[in-house]
Coordinates of C-alpha atoms in Angstrom, one line a residue:
M1 CA 3.2 -35.7 -27.8
I2 CA 0.3 -34.2 -27.7
V3 CA -0.8 -35.6 -23.8
R4 CA 2.8 -34.2 -22.8
E5 CA 1.9 -30.7 -24.2
I6 CA -1.2 -31.0 -22.9
G7 CA 0.3 -31.8 -19.7
M8 CA 3.0 -29.0 -19.8
L9 CA -0.1 -26.1 -20.7
V10 CA -2.5 -27.4 -18.2
N11 CA 0.4 -26.8 -15.0
R12 CA 1.3 -23.7 -17.0
I13 CA -2.0 -22.2 -16.2
I14 CA -2.6 -23.3 -13.2
S15 CA 0.7 -22.3 -12.0
A16 CA 0.0 -19.0 -13.7
T17 CA -3.8 -19.7 -11.4
V18 CA -2.1 -20.1 -8.2
A19 CA 0.3 -17.2 -8.5
G20 CA -2.2 -14.6 -9.0
L21 CA -4.3 -16.1 -6.0
V22 CA -1.8 -16.1 -4.0
A23 CA -0.9 -12.7 -4.4
V24 CA -4.3 -11.4 -4.0
V25 CA -4.9 -13.2 -1.0
I26 CA -1.8 -12.6 0.4
G27 CA -2.2 -8.1 -1.0
F28 CA -5.7 -8.5 0.1
A29 CA -5.2 -9.8 3.7
S30 CA -2.5 -7.8 4.4
S31 CA -3.6 -4.7 3.8
V32 CA -7.7 -4.6 4.3
A33 CA -7.8 -4.0 7.3
L34 CA -6.3 -0.3 6.3
I35 CA -8.7 0.8 4.5
Y36 CA -11.3 0.0 6.6
Q37 CA -10.5 2.0 8.6
T38 CA -9.4 4.4 6.6
V39 CA -13.7 5.0 5.5
I40 CA -14.4 4.3 9.1
N41 CA -12.5 8.0 10.1
L42 CA -13.9 9.9 7.2
G43 CA -17.1 9.0 8.1
G44 CA -18.0 6.6 6.6
D45 CA -19.4 2.6 6.8
A46 CA -19.1 -0.9 6.1
S47 CA -21.2 0.4 3.0
L48 CA -18.9 2.6 1.7
A49 CA -15.9 0.7 2.8
S50 CA -17.6 -1.5 0.7
S51 CA -17.4 0.9 -2.5
W52 CA -13.9 1.8 -1.8
I53 CA -12.2 -1.8 -2.2
L54 CA -15.0 -2.1 -5.5
T55 CA -13.2 0.4 -7.4
L56 CA -10.5 -0.2 -5.8
G57 CA -10.5 -3.7 -7.1
L58 CA -11.5 -3.3 -10.7
S59 CA -9.0 -1.0 -11.3
M60 CA -6.1 -2.7 -10.5
G61 CA -7.6 -5.7 -11.8
I62 CA -7.9 -3.6 -15.3
T63 CA -4.6 -1.7 -15.6
S64 CA -2.8 -5.8 -14.9
I65 CA -5.0 -7.6 -17.5
A66 CA -4.4 -4.6 -19.8
L67 CA -0.3 -3.4 -19.2
S68 CA 0.3 -7.3 -18.6
F69 CA -0.9 -8.3 -21.7
Y70 CA -0.3 -5.3 -24.0
Y71 CA 4.1 -5.5 -22.5
G72 CA 3.9 -9.4 -22.2
V73 CA 5.2 -8.3 -18.5
P74 CA 3.8 -9.5 -15.4
I75 CA 2.9 -6.6 -14.1
L76 CA 0.7 -6.5 -11.0
I77 CA -0.6 -3.2 -9.4
A78 CA -1.5 -3.2 -6.3
W79 CA -3.5 -0.7 -4.0
S80 CA -1.1 1.8 -1.5
T81 CA -1.1 0.2 1.8
P82 CA 1.7 2.5 3.6
G83 CA -0.7 5.3 1.4
A84 CA -3.6 3.9 3.5
A85 CA -1.3 4.3 6.5
L86 CA -1.0 7.6 5.6
L87 CA -4.7 8.4 5.6
I88 CA -5.4 7.2 8.7
A89 CA -3.0 9.0 11.0
N90 CA -3.2 12.5 9.2
T91 CA -6.5 13.2 8.1
Q92 CA -8.4 13.8 11.3
N93 CA -9.0 17.7 10.3
F94 CA -10.6 16.8 6.9
N95 CA -13.3 15.5 5.6
L96 CA -14.5 12.8 2.8
N97 CA -14.3 15.5 -0.6
E98 CA -11.3 17.1 1.0
A99 CA -9.8 14.1 0.9
I100 CA -11.1 13.0 -2.8
A101 CA -9.5 16.8 -3.5
G102 CA -6.3 15.0 -2.1
F103 CA -7.1 12.0 -3.9
M104 CA -7.2 13.5 -7.1
F105 CA -4.2 15.5 -7.0
S106 CA -2.1 13.2 -5.8
A107 CA -3.4 11.0 -9.0
L108 CA -2.3 14.2 -11.0
L109 CA 0.7 14.1 -9.5
I110 CA 1.9 10.7 -10.6
F111 CA 0.2 11.5 -14.0
L112 CA 2.2 13.6 -15.1
C113 CA 5.3 12.3 -14.2
G114 CA 4.2 9.6 -15.8
I115 CA 4.2 11.5 -19.7
T116 CA 7.3 14.0 -19.1
G117 CA 9.2 11.5 -17.2
W118 CA 9.7 13.8 -14.0
F119 CA 10.3 10.7 -11.7
E120 CA 13.4 10.0 -11.5
K121 CA 14.6 13.8 -10.9
L122 CA 12.1 14.0 -8.8
I123 CA 13.6 10.7 -6.8
N124 CA 17.1 12.1 -7.5
K125 CA 16.0 15.3 -5.9
L126 CA 14.5 13.6 -3.2
P127 CA 17.0 12.2 -0.8
F128 CA 16.0 8.7 -0.5
Q129 CA 16.3 8.5 3.6
L130 CA 14.6 11.6 4.2
A131 CA 11.3 10.0 2.3
S132 CA 12.5 6.6 4.2
A133 CA 12.0 8.7 7.5
M134 CA 9.0 10.5 6.8
L135 CA 7.5 6.8 5.6
G136 CA 9.0 5.1 8.9
G137 CA 7.1 8.3 10.8
I138 CA 3.8 7.8 9.1
L139 CA 3.8 4.1 10.6
V140 CA 5.9 3.8 13.5
N141 CA 2.6 4.3 15.3
F142 CA 0.6 1.8 14.0
G143 CA 3.1 -0.7 15.3
I144 CA 2.7 0.4 19.0
D145 CA -1.1 0.5 18.5
V146 CA -0.3 -3.3 17.6
F147 CA 0.7 -3.5 21.6
N148 CA -1.8 -1.1 23.3
Q149 CA -4.5 -3.2 21.9
M150 CA -3.1 -6.1 24.4
N151 CA -4.8 -3.7 27.0
K152 CA -8.4 -4.0 25.5
A153 CA -8.1 -7.7 24.3
P154 CA -4.4 -9.4 26.0
L155 CA -5.5 -12.6 25.1
L156 CA -6.8 -12.3 21.1
V157 CA -3.7 -9.8 20.1
I158 CA -1.4 -11.7 22.4
V159 CA -2.2 -15.1 20.1
M160 CA -2.1 -12.9 16.9
F161 CA 1.4 -11.6 17.9
F162 CA 2.5 -15.3 18.2
T163 CA 1.2 -16.2 15.4
Y164 CA 3.2 -13.3 13.1
L165 CA 5.9 -14.4 14.9
V166 CA 5.9 -18.2 13.9
C167 CA 5.3 -17.5 10.4
R168 CA 6.9 -15.3 9.6
Q169 CA 9.6 -17.8 10.2
L170 CA 8.2 -20.7 8.6
M171 CA 6.1 -19.4 6.3
P172 CA 6.5 -15.8 5.6
K173 CA 4.7 -15.2 2.4
F174 CA 1.5 -16.4 4.7
T175 CA 2.0 -14.8 7.5
M176 CA -0.8 -12.2 7.4
L177 CA -3.1 -14.8 5.8
F178 CA -2.8 -17.1 9.2
V179 CA -3.0 -13.9 11.5
L180 CA -6.0 -13.0 9.9
I181 CA -7.4 -16.6 9.9
I182 CA -7.0 -17.7 12.8
S183 CA -7.7 -13.9 15.0
V184 CA -11.4 -14.5 12.9
V185 CA -11.5 -17.5 15.1
L186 CA -10.3 -17.1 17.9
A187 CA -12.6 -14.1 18.1
W188 CA -15.8 -16.1 16.8
Q189 CA -14.1 -18.1 20.0
L190 CA -14.0 -15.6 22.6
K191 CA -17.5 -14.2 21.2
L192 CA -15.8 -10.6 20.4
M193 CA -17.4 -10.8 17.1
T194 CA -20.6 -8.7 15.7
F195 CA -22.9 -10.7 14.1
T196 CA -24.9 -9.1 11.3
A197 CA -27.7 -11.0 8.8
F198 CA -25.4 -11.2 6.5
S199 CA -26.4 -11.6 2.5
W200 CA -24.9 -11.3 -0.6
Q201 CA -25.6 -8.1 -2.3
L202 CA -23.2 -6.6 -5.4
S203 CA -21.3 -3.8 -5.1
E204 CA -21.9 -0.1 -5.5
F205 CA -20.6 2.6 -6.7
T206 CA -20.7 5.6 -4.6
Y207 CA -19.9 9.1 -5.7
I208 CA -17.9 11.8 -3.6
S209 CA -17.2 14.9 -5.3
P210 CA -14.2 16.1 -4.1
E211 CA -13.6 20.4 -2.6
F212 CA -10.1 21.5 -4.1
N213 CA -8.3 23.3 -1.4
I214 CA -4.8 24.5 0.2
S215 CA -5.0 22.2 2.9
A216 CA -6.1 19.2 1.1
I217 CA -3.4 18.8 -1.4
L218 CA -0.7 20.6 0.9
G219 CA -2.0 17.5 3.8
I220 CA -3.0 15.1 2.0
G221 CA -2.3 14.6 -1.7
I222 CA 0.8 15.7 -1.7
P223 CA 2.0 13.5 1.2
L224 CA 0.2 10.4 -1.0
F225 CA 2.2 10.8 -3.4
L226 CA 5.4 11.3 -2.2
V227 CA 4.8 7.9 -0.3
T228 CA 3.6 6.5 -3.3
M229 CA 5.8 6.7 -5.3
A230 CA 8.6 6.5 -3.3
A231 CA 7.1 3.5 -1.0
Q232 CA 5.4 2.1 -3.8
N233 CA 6.2 2.3 -7.1
L234 CA 10.3 3.0 -6.6
P235 CA 10.4 -0.9 -5.3
G236 CA 7.7 -2.4 -8.0
I237 CA 10.2 -1.2 -10.4
A238 CA 12.6 -2.6 -8.3
V239 CA 11.3 -6.0 -8.5
L240 CA 10.6 -5.5 -11.8
K241 CA 14.5 -4.8 -13.1
A242 CA 15.4 -7.5 -10.6
H243 CA 13.8 -10.3 -12.6
N244 CA 15.6 -8.7 -15.3
Y245 CA 12.7 -7.6 -17.0
K246 CA 12.3 -3.6 -18.7
A247 CA 10.2 -1.5 -16.8
P248 CA 8.1 0.5 -19.0
V249 CA 8.4 3.5 -16.0
S250 CA 6.7 6.3 -17.9
S251 CA 4.0 4.6 -19.0
I252 CA 2.9 2.5 -15.8
L253 CA 2.4 5.4 -14.4
S254 CA 0.4 7.7 -17.1
V255 CA -1.4 4.7 -16.7
T256 CA -2.3 3.9 -12.9
G257 CA -2.2 8.2 -12.2
F258 CA -5.0 8.6 -15.5
L259 CA -7.2 5.1 -13.9
N260 CA -6.9 6.6 -10.0
M261 CA -7.5 10.7 -11.5
L262 CA -11.0 8.9 -12.9
A263 CA -10.7 6.9 -9.9
A264 CA -11.0 9.2 -7.3
P265 CA -14.0 10.0 -6.6
F266 CA -15.4 6.6 -5.6
G267 CA -12.6 6.1 -3.3
G268 CA -9.9 4.8 -5.8
Y269 CA -7.3 6.5 -3.4
A270 CA -3.8 5.5 -5.3
I271 CA -3.4 3.0 -7.3
N272 CA 0.8 1.5 -8.1
L273 CA 3.4 -1.2 -9.2
A274 CA 2.4 -4.4 -6.7
A275 CA 6.8 -4.9 -4.9
I276 CA 6.4 -8.1 -3.1
T277 CA 3.1 -9.1 -4.1
A278 CA 3.8 -8.9 -8.0
A279 CA 7.6 -11.0 -6.9
I280 CA 5.3 -14.0 -6.7
C281 CA 4.3 -13.6 -10.4
M282 CA 7.8 -14.1 -11.9
T283 CA 9.3 -16.6 -9.9
K284 CA 10.5 -19.8 -11.8
D285 CA 7.4 -21.8 -10.0
V286 CA 5.0 -20.2 -12.6
D287 CA 6.9 -20.8 -15.4
K288 CA 9.9 -21.9 -16.9
D289 CA 10.3 -19.5 -19.5
P290 CA 10.0 -15.8 -18.9
K291 CA 8.2 -14.0 -21.4
K292 CA 4.8 -16.3 -19.7
R293 CA 4.9 -15.4 -16.7
Y294 CA 2.6 -12.6 -17.7
W295 CA 0.0 -14.7 -17.0
A296 CA 0.3 -15.1 -14.0
A297 CA -0.1 -11.7 -13.6
I298 CA -3.7 -11.5 -15.4
S299 CA -4.6 -14.0 -13.6
G300 CA -3.8 -11.9 -10.7
G301 CA -6.1 -9.4 -12.5
G302 CA -8.7 -11.5 -12.5
F303 CA -9.0 -12.1 -8.6
Y304 CA -9.0 -8.4 -8.4
I305 CA -11.8 -8.1 -10.2
L306 CA -13.1 -11.1 -8.7
M307 CA -12.6 -9.2 -5.5
A308 CA -14.0 -6.6 -6.0
I309 CA -17.3 -8.3 -7.3
S310 CA -17.8 -9.4 -3.5
A311 CA -16.7 -6.3 -1.4
G312 CA -19.9 -5.3 -0.2
Y313 CA -20.2 -9.1 1.6
L314 CA -16.4 -8.9 2.2
M315 CA -17.1 -5.6 3.7
Q316 CA -20.3 -6.7 5.9
A317 CA -17.9 -9.8 7.7
F318 CA -15.1 -7.2 8.2
A319 CA -17.8 -4.6 10.4
S320 CA -18.6 -7.6 12.4
L321 CA -15.2 -7.9 13.5
P322 CA -13.8 -6.5 17.2
N323 CA -11.7 -2.9 16.9
A324 CA -8.9 -4.6 18.1
L325 CA -8.5 -7.2 16.3
I326 CA -9.0 -4.6 12.8
Y327 CA -5.7 -2.4 14.9
S328 CA -3.5 -4.8 15.0
L329 CA -3.9 -6.3 12.4
A330 CA -3.4 -3.2 10.7
G331 CA 0.1 -2.9 12.3
M332 CA 1.7 -6.2 12.2
A333 CA 0.8 -5.9 8.3
L334 CA 3.2 -3.3 9.0
F335 CA 5.6 -4.4 11.2
T336 CA 8.3 -5.4 8.3
T337 CA 7.5 -2.3 5.9
I338 CA 8.9 -0.2 9.3
N339 CA 12.0 -2.3 9.7
S340 CA 13.0 -1.6 6.5
S341 CA 12.1 2.3 6.4
I342 CA 14.1 2.9 9.4
Q343 CA 17.0 0.9 8.0
Q344 CA 17.4 2.9 5.4
A345 CA 16.4 6.1 6.5
L346 CA 19.7 5.1 8.9
S347 CA 22.1 3.3 6.3
D348 CA 24.2 6.9 5.9
D349 CA 25.8 8.8 8.7
K350 CA 26.1 11.9 7.4
M351 CA 22.0 12.1 6.5
S352 CA 21.5 10.0 9.9
E353 CA 20.3 13.0 12.2
A354 CA 18.2 14.8 9.5
A355 CA 16.5 11.2 8.8
I356 CA 16.3 11.3 12.7
I357 CA 14.7 14.6 12.7
T358 CA 11.9 13.9 9.9
F359 CA 11.1 10.6 11.4
L360 CA 10.4 12.3 14.5
V361 CA 8.8 15.7 13.6
T362 CA 6.6 13.0 10.9
A363 CA 5.3 10.8 13.5
S364 CA 4.3 13.4 16.3
N365 CA 1.0 15.6 15.8
L366 CA 2.2 19.0 14.9
S367 CA 0.2 20.4 12.2
L368 CA 1.6 23.9 12.3
W369 CA -0.3 26.5 9.9
D370 CA -2.5 23.4 8.5
I371 CA 0.1 21.5 7.4
S372 CA 0.7 18.0 8.4
S373 CA 3.9 16.6 10.1
V374 CA 4.3 14.8 7.2
L375 CA 5.3 17.6 5.3
W376 CA 7.0 19.5 7.9
G377 CA 9.3 16.4 8.8
L378 CA 10.2 16.5 5.4
I379 CA 11.2 20.0 5.5
A380 CA 12.6 19.5 8.4
G381 CA 15.4 17.3 7.4
S382 CA 16.0 19.4 4.0
I383 CA 16.3 22.2 6.5
T384 CA 18.8 20.8 8.4
L385 CA 20.6 18.6 5.7
M386 CA 20.8 22.0 4.6
T387 CA 21.5 23.6 7.2
Q388 CA 24.7 20.9 8.3
S389 CA 25.8 21.5 4.1
L390 CA 26.3 25.7 4.9
I391 CA 28.1 24.6 7.5
K392 CA 30.3 22.6 6.5
R393 CA 31.1 24.9 3.6
S394 CA 31.9 28.1 6.0
N395 CA 34.2 26.0 7.6
E396 CA 35.9 24.5 4.7
K397 CA 36.4 28.3 3.4
L398 CA 37.8 28.9 7.0
C399 CA 40.4 26.7 6.9

């Protein structure tokens, strides 16, 4: 009897540990390219990227462990993948200090949503079709860029693409992990990698003082807040509810928003509820007892911390990869999100025209009066809806 109980305990530990590891590896492999490219676009290097990963990894690890243990619910925290994509597309006219100010303002808004309960009200005010169209407009150019990269490294990107197609059918959860492994091996065989002397080093924090101005708040802070809430926290809450867990929404937003404000000057641009990777920690494979599955999220938090400690070495390795691989990896990681965003944007015929206008304006290079195309996209879509509504009411009165 004792042996049996010990065996069951060991199986539970192994299942929870494996689920946590898989969730972290998939999350890292699918979007680390976006974070690395964000840092490079803002004028940083691999060393600064390692600081960002260190900060994000510790933030996600600590909050995942603390929240999961306190509430007894598998709450896995992740970085904002769409947020990183937004930053790549939307920070050309900003420096690092302004970007940090934008991160802090976004985190402040999330914190306020948590302590005031504004989140549900805000989401209800903003039609999710427009939010989805905005997200699709942000991400679509990343998807297009996958095929643009075929001009630079045709064999490498074509093999990556077909690997993606096959793995999406056979093992969807591990698609990006296999794409990453195969692409690195092929790049090495094609001698496309730039080898440097790798040396183990602990990651170090790099402080960047914020530079607040209206442009940074409107161009980075507000769009990052909207994307993080609509594309990350909302699906994360939906996943928890789908698995019959009572999500302590306000508490989660308060904790992640507050920690995000502290982490922002060190590169913690946005942390939020995980969705797809969190679901890995909530299945029956983790534990038949739903009340025990939170240990998988705690395990994931531990692996986040290990990832953070190893960030210096990981970013050295990443810096050796060809740009075509990094851009293609980032784009393929977003295919699924682009697809779902467009489907959701066009889910209501009455809002389809406003959604398309939001999508097109967001995807454009419009930066009128130093306001980014992301915010203009929402403004254009909202104006379209209001115009349609006013004309409809006028026609009804005339009739």
